[in-house]
JSON list of C-alpha atoms and ligand atoms in Angstrom, two decimals:
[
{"chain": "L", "resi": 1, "resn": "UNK", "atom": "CA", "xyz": [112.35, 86.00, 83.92]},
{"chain": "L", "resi": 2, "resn": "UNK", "atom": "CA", "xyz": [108.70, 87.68, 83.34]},
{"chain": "L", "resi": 3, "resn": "UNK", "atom": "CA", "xyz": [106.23, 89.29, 84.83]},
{"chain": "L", "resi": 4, "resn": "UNK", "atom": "CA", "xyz": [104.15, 86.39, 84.72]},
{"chain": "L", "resi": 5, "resn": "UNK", "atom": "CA", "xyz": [106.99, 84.51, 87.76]},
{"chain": "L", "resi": 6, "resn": "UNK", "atom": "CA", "xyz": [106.31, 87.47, 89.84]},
{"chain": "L", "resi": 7, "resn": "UNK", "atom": "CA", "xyz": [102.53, 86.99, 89.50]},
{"chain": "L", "resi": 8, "resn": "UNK", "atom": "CA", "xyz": [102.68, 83.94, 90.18]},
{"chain": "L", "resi": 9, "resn": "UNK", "atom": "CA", "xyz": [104.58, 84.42, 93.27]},
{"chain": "L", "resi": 10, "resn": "UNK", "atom": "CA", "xyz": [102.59, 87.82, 94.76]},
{"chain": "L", "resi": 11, "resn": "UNK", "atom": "CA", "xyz": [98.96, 86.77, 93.34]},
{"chain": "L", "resi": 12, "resn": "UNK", "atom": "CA", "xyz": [97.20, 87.82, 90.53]},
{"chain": "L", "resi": 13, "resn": "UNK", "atom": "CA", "xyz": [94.70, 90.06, 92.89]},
{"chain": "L", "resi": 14, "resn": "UNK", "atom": "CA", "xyz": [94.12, 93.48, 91.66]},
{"chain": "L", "resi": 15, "resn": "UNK", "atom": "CA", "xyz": [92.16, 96.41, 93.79]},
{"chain": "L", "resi": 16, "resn": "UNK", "atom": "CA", "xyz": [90.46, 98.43, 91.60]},
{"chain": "L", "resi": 17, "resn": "UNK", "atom": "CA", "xyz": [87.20, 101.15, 91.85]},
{"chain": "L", "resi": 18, "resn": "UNK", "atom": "CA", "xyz": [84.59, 102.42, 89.84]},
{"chain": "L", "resi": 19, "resn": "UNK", "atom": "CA", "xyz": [83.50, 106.12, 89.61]},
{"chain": "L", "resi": 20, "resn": "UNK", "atom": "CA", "xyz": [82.13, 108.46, 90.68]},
{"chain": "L", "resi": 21, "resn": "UNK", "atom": "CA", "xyz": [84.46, 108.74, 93.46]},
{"chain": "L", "resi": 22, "resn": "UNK", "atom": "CA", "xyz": [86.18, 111.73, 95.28]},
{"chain": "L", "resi": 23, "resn": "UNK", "atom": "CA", "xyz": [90.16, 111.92, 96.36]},
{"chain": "L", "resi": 24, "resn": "UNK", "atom": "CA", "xyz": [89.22, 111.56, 99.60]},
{"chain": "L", "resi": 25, "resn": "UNK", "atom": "CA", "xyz": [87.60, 108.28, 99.19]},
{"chain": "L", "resi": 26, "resn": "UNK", "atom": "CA", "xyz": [90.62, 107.06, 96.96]},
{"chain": "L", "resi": 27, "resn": "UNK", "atom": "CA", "xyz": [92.81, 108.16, 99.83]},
{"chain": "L", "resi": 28, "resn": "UNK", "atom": "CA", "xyz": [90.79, 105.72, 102.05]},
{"chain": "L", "resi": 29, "resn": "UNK", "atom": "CA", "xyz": [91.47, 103.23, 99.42]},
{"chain": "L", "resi": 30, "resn": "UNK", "atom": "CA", "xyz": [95.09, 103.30, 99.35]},
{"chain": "L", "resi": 31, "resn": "UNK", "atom": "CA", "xyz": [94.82, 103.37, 103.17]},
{"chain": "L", "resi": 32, "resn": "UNK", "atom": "CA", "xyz": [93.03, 100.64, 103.34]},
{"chain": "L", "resi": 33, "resn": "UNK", "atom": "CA", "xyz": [95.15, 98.50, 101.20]},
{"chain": "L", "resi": 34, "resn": "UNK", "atom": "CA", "xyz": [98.37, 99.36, 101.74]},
{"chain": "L", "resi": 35, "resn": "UNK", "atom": "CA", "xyz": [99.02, 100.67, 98.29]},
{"chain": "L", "resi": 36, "resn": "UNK", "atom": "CA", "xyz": [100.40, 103.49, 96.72]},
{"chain": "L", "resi": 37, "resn": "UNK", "atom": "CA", "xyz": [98.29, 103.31, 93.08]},
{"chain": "L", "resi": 38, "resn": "UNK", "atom": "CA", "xyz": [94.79, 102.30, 92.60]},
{"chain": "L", "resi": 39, "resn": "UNK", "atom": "CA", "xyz": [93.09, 101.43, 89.39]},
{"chain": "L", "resi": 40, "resn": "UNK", "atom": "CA", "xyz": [89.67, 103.27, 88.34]},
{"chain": "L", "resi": 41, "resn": "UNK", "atom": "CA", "xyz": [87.78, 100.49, 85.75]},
{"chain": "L", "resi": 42, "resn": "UNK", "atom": "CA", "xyz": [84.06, 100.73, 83.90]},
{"chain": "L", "resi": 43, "resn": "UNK", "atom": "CA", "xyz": [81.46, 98.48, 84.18]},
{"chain": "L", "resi": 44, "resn": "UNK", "atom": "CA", "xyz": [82.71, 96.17, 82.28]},
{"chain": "L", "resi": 45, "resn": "UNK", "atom": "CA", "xyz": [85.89, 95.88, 84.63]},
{"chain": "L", "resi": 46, "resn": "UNK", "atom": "CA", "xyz": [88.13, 97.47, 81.60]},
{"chain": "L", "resi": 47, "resn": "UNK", "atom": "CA", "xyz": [90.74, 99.92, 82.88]},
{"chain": "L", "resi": 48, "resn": "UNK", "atom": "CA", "xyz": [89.71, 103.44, 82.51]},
{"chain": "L", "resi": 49, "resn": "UNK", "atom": "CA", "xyz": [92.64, 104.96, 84.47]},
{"chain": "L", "resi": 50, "resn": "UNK", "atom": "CA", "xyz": [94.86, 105.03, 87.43]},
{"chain": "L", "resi": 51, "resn": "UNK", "atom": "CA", "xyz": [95.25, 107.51, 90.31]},
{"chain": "L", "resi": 52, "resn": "UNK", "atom": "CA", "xyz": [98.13, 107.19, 92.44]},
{"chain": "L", "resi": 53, "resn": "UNK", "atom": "CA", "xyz": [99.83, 108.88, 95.53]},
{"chain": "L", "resi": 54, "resn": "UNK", "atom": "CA", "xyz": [101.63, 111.09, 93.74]},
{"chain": "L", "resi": 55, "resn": "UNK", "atom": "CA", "xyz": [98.89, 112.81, 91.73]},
{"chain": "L", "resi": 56, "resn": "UNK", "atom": "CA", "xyz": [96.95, 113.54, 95.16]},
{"chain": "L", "resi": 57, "resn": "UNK", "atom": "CA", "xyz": [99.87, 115.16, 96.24]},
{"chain": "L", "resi": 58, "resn": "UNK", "atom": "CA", "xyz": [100.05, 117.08, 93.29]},
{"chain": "L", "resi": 59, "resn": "UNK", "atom": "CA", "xyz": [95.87, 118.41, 93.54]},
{"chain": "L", "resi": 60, "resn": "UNK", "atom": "CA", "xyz": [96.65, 119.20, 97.46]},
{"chain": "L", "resi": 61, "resn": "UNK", "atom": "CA", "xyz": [99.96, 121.04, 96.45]},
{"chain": "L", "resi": 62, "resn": "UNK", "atom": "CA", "xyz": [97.36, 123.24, 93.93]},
{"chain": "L", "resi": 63, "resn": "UNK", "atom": "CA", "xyz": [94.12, 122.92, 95.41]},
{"chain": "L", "resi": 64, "resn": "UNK", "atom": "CA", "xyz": [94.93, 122.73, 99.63]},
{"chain": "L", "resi": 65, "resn": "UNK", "atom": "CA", "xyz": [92.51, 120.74, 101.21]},
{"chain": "L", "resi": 66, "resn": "UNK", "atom": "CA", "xyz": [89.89, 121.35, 99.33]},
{"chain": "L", "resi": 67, "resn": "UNK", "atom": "CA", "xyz": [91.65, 119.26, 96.50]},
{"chain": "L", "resi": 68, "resn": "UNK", "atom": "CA", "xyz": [90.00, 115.96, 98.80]},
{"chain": "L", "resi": 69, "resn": "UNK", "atom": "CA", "xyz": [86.41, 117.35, 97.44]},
{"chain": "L", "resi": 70, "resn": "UNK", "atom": "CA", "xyz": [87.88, 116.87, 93.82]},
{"chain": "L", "resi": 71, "resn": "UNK", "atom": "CA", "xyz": [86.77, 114.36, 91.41]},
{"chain": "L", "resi": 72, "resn": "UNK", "atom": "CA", "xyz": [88.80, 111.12, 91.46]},
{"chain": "L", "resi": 73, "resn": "UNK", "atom": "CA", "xyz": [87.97, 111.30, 87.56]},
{"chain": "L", "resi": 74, "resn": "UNK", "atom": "CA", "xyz": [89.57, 114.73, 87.48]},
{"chain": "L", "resi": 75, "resn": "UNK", "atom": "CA", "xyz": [92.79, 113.72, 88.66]},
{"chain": "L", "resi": 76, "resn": "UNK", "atom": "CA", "xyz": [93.44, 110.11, 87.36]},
{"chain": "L", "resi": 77, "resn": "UNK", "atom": "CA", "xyz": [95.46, 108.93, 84.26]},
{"chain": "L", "resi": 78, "resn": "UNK", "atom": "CA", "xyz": [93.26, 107.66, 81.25]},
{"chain": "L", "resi": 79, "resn": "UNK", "atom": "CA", "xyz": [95.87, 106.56, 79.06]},
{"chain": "L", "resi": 80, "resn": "UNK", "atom": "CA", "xyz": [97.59, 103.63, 81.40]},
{"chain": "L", "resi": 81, "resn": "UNK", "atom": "CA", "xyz": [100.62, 101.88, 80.22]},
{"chain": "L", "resi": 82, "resn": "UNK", "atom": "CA", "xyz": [100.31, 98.10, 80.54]},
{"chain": "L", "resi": 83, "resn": "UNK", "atom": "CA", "xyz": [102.30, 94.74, 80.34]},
{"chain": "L", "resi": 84, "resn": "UNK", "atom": "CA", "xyz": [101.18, 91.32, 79.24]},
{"chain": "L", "resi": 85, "resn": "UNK", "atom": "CA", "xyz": [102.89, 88.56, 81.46]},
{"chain": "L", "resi": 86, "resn": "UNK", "atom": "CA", "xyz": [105.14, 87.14, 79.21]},
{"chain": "L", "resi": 87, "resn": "UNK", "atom": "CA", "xyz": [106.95, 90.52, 79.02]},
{"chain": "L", "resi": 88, "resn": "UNK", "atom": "CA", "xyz": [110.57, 90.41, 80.50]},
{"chain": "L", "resi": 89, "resn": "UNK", "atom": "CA", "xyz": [111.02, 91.85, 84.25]},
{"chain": "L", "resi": 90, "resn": "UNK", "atom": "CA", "xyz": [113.73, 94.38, 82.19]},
{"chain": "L", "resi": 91, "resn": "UNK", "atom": "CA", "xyz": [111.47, 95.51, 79.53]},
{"chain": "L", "resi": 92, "resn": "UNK", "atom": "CA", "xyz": [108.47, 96.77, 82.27]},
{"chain": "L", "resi": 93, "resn": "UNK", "atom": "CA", "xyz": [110.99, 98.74, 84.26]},
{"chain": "L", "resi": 94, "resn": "UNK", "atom": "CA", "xyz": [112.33, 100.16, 80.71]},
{"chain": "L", "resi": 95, "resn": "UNK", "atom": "CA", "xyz": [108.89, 101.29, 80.00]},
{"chain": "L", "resi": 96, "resn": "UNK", "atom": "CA", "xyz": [108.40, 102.56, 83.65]},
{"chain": "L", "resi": 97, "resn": "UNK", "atom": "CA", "xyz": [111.49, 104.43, 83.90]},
{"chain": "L", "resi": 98, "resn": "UNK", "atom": "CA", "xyz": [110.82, 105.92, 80.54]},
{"chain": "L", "resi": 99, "resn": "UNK", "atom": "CA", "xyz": [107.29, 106.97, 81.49]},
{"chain": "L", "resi": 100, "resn": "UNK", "atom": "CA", "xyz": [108.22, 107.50, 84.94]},
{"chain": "L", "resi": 101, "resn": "UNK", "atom": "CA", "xyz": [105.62, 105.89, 86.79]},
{"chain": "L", "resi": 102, "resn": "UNK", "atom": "CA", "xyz": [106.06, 103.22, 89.57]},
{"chain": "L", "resi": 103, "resn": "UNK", "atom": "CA", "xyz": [103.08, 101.15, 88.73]},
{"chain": "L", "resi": 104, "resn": "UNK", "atom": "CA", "xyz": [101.67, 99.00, 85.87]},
{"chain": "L", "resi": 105, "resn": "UNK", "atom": "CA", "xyz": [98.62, 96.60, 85.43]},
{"chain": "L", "resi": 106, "resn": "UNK", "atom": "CA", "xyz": [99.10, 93.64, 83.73]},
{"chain": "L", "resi": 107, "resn": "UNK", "atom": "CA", "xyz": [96.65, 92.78, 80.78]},
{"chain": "L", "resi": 108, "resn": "UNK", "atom": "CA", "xyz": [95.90, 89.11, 78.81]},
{"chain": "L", "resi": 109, "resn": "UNK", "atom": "CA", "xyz": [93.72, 88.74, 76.30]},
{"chain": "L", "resi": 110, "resn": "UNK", "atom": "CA", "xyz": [92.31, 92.19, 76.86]},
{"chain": "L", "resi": 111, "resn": "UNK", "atom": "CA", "xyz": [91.76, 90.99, 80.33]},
{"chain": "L", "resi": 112, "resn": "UNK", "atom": "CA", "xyz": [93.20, 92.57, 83.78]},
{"chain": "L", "resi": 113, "resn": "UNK", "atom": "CA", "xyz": [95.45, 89.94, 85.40]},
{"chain": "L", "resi": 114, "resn": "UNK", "atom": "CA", "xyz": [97.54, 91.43, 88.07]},
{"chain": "L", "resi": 115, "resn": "UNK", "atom": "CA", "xyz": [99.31, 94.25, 89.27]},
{"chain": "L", "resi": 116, "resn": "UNK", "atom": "CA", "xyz": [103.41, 95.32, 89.39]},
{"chain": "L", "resi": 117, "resn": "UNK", "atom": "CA", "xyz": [104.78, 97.95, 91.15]},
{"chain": "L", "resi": 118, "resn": "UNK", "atom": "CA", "xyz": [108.68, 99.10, 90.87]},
{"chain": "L", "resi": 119, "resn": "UNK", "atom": "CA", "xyz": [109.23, 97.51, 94.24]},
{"chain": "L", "resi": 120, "resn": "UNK", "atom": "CA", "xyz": [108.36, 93.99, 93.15]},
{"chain": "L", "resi": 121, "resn": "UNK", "atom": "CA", "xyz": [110.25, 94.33, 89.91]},
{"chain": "L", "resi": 122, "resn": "UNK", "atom": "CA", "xyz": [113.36, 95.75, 91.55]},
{"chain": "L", "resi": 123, "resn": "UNK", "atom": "CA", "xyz": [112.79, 92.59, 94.54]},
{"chain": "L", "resi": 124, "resn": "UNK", "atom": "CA", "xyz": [112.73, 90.05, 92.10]},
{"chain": "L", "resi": 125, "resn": "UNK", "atom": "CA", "xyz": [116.18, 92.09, 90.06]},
{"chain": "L", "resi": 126, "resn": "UNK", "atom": "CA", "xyz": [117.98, 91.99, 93.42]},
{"chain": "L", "resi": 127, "resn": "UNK", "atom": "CA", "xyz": [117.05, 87.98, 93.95]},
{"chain": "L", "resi": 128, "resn": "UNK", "atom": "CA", "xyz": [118.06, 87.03, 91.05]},
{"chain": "L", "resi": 129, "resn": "UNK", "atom": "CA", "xyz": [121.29, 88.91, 91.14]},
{"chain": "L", "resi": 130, "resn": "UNK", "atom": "CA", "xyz": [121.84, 87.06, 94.60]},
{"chain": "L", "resi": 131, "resn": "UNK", "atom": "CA", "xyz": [121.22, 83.67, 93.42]},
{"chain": "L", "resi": 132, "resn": "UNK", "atom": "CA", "xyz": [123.42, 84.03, 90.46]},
{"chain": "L", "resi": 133, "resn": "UNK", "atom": "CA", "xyz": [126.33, 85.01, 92.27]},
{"chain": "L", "resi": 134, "resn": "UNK", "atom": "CA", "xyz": [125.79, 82.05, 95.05]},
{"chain": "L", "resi": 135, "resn": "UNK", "atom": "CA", "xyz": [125.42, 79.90, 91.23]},
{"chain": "L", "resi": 136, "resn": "UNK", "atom": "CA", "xyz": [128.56, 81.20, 90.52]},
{"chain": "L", "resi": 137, "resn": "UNK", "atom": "CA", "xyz": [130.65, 80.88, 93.59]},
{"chain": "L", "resi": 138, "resn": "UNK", "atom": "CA", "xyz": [129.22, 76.66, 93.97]},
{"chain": "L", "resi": 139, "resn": "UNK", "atom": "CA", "xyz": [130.78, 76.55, 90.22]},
{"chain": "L", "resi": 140, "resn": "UNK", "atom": "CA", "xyz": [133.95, 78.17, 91.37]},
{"chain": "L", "resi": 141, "resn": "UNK", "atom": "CA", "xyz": [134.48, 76.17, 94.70]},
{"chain": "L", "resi": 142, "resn": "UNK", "atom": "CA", "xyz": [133.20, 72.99, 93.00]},
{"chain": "L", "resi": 143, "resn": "UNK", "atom": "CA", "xyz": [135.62, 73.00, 89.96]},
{"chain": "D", "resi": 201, "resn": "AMP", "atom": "P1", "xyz": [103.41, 106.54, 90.27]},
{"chain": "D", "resi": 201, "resn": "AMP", "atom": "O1", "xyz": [104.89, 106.73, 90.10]},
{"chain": "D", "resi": 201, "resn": "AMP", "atom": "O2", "xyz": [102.97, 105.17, 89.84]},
{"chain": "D", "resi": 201, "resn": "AMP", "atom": "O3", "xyz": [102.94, 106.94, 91.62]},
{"chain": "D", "resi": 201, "resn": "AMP", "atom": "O4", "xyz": [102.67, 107.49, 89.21]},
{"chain": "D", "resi": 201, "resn": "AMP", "atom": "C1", "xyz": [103.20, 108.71, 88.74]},
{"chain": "D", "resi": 201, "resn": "AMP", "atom": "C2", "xyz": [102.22, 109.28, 87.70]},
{"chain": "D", "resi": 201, "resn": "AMP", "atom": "O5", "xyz": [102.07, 108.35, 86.60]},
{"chain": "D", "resi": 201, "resn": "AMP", "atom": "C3", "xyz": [100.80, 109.54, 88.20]},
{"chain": "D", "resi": 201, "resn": "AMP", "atom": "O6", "xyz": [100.29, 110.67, 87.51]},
{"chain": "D", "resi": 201, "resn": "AMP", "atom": "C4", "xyz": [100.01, 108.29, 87.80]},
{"chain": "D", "resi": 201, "resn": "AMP", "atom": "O7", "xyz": [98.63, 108.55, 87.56]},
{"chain": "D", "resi": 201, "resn": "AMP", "atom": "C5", "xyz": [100.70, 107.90, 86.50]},
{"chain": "D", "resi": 201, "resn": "AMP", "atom": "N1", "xyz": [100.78, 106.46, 86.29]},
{"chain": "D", "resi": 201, "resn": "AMP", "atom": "C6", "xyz": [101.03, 105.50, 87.22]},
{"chain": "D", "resi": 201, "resn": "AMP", "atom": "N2", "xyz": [101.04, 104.30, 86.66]},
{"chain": "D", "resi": 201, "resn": "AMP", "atom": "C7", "xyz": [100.80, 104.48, 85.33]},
{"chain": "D", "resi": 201, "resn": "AMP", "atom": "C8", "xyz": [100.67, 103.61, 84.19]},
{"chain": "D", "resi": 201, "resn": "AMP", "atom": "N3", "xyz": [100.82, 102.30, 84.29]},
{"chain": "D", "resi": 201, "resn": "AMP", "atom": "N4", "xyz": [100.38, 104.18, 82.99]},
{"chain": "D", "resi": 201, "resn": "AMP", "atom": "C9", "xyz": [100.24, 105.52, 82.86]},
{"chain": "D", "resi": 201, "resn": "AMP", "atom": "N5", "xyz": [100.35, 106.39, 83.88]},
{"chain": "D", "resi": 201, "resn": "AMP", "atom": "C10", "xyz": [100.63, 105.88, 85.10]}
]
């Protein structure tokens, strides 16, 4: 299984922003979308980083609440990890666990094609696991 089955299954929509924008307005973002990561791009829609939950957490921890006044540019990732979509399911969460980060973008062609998060990879793990077994037990009872 790859990353392209799960796209293909959740949608190949991807929320992203451009800059300038402060932490406050990225925590409206998030808010507003139900997501826990949200990708900053140029204007000519190529990723320039990612900002997620966890670094507002970490500019609040520092910062108080003054860290909301902050530059989203300031805080975000520039060097994002990505996946193509014919990567396996197993090799993205290898690469997330190793980098330990919960979210990756999906690229083709140089082009931004969807979005993963740990929580659909580790869905799709669990699923599969499921239907193999039931696989396994209509071999066993059939034979
Ligand atoms: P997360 O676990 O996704 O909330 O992110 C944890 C940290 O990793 C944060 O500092 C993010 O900015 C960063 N991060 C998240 N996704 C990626 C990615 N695909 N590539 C590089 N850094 C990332």
């Amino acid at each position: 299984m790859n990353i392209a089955s799960i796209l293909h299954e959740k949608g190949h929509d991807v929320f992203t922003i451009k800059l300038p924008k402060t932490l406050l307005d990225i925590c409206a973002t998030l808010r507003e979308h139900r997501i826990g990561a949200i990708l900053i791009v140029d204007d000519a829609g190529k990723v320039a980083g990612i900002l997620s939950e966890r670094d507002i957490v970490r500019r609040i921890a520092t910062d108080g609440p003054d860290a909301l006044k902050a530059d989203a540019s300031d805080c975000m990732t520039s060097s994002v990890v990505t996946c193509g979509p014919e990567e396996t399911i197993q090799a993205a969460m290898a690469r997330m666990s190793e980098g330990r980060f919960r979210h990756i973008p999906v690229v083709e062609n140089g082009d931004l094609v969807g979005m993963v998060s740990i929580g659909d990879l580790v869905k799709r793990r669990i699923a599969d696991a499921e239907r193999e077994a039931e696989d396994l037990k209509n071999y066993l009872y059939a034979s």
